[in-house]
XYZ file of C-alpha atoms in Angstrom:
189
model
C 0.000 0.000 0.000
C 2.997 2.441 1.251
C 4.435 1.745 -2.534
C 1.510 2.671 -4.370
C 1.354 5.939 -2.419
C 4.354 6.879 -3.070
C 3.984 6.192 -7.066
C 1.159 7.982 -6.788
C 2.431 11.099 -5.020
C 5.532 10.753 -7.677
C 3.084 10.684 -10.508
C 1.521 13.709 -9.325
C 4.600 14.961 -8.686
C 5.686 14.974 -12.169
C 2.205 16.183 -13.218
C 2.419 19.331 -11.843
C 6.227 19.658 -12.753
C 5.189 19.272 -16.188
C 2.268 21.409 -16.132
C 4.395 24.177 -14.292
C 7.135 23.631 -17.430
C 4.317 24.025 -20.079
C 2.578 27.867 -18.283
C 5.977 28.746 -18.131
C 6.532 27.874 -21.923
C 3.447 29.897 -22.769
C 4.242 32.686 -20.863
C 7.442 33.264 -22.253
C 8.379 36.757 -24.553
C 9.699 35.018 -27.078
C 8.906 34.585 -30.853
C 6.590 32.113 -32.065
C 8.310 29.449 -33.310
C 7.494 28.971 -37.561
C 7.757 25.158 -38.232
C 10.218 24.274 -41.071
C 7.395 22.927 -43.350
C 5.944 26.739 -43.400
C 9.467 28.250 -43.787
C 10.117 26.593 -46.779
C 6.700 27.985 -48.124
C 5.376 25.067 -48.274
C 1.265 25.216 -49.000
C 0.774 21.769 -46.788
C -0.228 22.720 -43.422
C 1.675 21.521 -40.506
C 0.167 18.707 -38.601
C 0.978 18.310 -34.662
C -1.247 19.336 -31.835
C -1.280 23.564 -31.099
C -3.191 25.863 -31.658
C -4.416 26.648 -35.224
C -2.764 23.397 -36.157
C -4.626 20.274 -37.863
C -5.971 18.219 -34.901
C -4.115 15.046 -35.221
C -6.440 12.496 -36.771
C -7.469 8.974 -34.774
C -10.520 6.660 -34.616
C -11.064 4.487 -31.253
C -13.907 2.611 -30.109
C -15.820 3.772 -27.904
C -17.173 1.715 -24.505
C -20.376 1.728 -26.379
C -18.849 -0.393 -29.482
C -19.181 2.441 -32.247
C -16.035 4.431 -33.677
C -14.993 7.961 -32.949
C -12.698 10.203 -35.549
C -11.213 13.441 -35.274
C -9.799 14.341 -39.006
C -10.452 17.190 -41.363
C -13.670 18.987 -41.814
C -16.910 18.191 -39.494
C -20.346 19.057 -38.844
C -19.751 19.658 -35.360
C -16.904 21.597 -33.259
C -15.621 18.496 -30.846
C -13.902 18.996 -27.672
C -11.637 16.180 -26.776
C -10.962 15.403 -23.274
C -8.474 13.446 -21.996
C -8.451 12.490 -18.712
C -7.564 9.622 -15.909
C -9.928 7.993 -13.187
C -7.148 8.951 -10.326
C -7.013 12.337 -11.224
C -8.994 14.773 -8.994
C -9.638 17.366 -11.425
C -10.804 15.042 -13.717
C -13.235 14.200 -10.931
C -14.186 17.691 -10.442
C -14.679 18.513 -14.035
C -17.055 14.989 -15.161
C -19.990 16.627 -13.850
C -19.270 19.653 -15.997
C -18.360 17.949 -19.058
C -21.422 15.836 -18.574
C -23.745 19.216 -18.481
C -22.337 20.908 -21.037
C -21.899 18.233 -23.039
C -26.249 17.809 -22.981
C -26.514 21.221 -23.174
C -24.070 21.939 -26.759
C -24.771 18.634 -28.214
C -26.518 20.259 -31.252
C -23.379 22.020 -32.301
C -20.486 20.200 -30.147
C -19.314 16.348 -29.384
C -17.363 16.084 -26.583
C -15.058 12.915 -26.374
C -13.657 11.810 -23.020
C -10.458 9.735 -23.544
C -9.091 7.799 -20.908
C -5.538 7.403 -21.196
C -5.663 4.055 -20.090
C -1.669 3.190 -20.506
C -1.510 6.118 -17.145
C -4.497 4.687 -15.539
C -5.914 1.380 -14.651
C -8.442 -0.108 -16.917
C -11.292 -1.386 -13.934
C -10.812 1.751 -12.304
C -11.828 4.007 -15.385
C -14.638 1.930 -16.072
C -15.683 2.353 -12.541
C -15.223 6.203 -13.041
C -17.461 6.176 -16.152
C -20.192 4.575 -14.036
C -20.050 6.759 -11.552
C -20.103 10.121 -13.347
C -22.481 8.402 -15.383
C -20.475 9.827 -18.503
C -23.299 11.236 -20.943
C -20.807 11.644 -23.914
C -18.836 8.548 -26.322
C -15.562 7.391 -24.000
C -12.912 6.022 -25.250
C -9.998 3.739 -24.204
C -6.227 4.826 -24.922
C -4.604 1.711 -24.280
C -1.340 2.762 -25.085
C -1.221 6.469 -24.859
C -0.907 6.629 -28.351
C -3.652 9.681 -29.033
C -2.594 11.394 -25.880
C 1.106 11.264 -27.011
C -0.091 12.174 -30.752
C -1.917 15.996 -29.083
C 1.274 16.075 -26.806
C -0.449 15.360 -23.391
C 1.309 16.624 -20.742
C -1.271 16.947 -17.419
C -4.515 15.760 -16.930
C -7.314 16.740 -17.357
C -6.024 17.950 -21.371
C -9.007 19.426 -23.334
C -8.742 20.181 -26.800
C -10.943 22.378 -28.301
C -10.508 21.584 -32.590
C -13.425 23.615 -34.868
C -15.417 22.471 -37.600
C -12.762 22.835 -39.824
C -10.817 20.384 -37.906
C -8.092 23.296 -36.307
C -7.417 23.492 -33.097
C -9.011 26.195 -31.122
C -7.548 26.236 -28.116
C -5.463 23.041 -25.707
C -6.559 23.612 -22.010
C -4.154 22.055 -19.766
C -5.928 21.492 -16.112
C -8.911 22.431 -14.809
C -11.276 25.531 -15.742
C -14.625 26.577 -13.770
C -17.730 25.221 -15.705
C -18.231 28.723 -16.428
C -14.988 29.804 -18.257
C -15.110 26.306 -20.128
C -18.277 27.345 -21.051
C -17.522 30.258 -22.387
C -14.186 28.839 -24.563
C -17.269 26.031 -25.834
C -19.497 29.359 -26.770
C -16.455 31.116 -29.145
C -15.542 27.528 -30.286
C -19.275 26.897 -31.595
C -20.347 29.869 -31.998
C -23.615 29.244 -29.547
């Protein structure tokens, strides 16, 4: 028990170093970086995870047996969540999710990803029953999506348009309120 609190505490640890590490990034004076592909005027758009970027493109299965994409052009925004069942704010924010996820679903799909390769399979399915998850979830086994939209903290939600650009990456926990608001520019609503 002692060793799985103290991975635990080190995991956390690590979160918020990380998550320190990636305000501080954003924060900083400096020039926006151009990536090589668009300095060599180059008309094919560069692919990663930041903002005004292509959102990385996946499918997974969701819990409920039907697939979920992110690529190109869609009929609705999509905000995609990625989360863990041991993570508080993850905990804090389900309910939110959940409510705004009702409330937008004419104009937004909200996918919660649970980066299962960081997390223990039985104990997100637990967490999806509890919260009673009202949008598709989805199992990272691997950490293969997280890693592909550069996942650094949980919870990660990433805001990508209709167009398939990414809006906005929100690393950690917002109020319902200002998330709201970010899912109001995003869709327009």
């Amino acid at each position: 028990m002692k060793a799985v609190n103290k991975r635990n505490i080190t995991v956390i640890a690590v979160i918020v170093f990380l998550a320190f590490l990636a305000i501080e990034r954003t924060t900083q004076s400096e020039p926006e970086a151009v990536p090589a592909m668009e300095q060599q005027g180059s008309s094919k758009p560069a692919s990663g995870a930041g903002k005004g970027q292509p959102a990385p493109a996946f499918t997974l299965q969701g819990v409920n047996g039907e697939n979920y994409s992110v690529e190109g052009a869609r009929e609705k925004a999509v905000l995609v969540n990625f989360w863990a069942s041991w993570c508080e704010p993850c905990q804090q924010e389900a309910p939110a999710l959940n409510a705004l996820a009702l409330k937008y679903k004419d104009v937004l799909d909200v996918y919660g990803i649970n980066v299962t390769s960081q997390d223990y399979k039985p104990n997100a399915e637990r967490f999806v029953k509890k919260y009673m998850l009202a949008f598709p979830v989805m199992y990272d086994l691997k950490g293969e999506i997280f890693d592909k939209y550069k996942g650094a903290v949980f919870p990660t939600n990433v805001l990508v348009d209709k167009n398939g650009v990414i809006a906005e990456v929100i690393l950690g926990l917002l109020s319902p309120e200002e998330l709201e608001k970010k899912i109001i520019t995003l869709t327009g609503s």
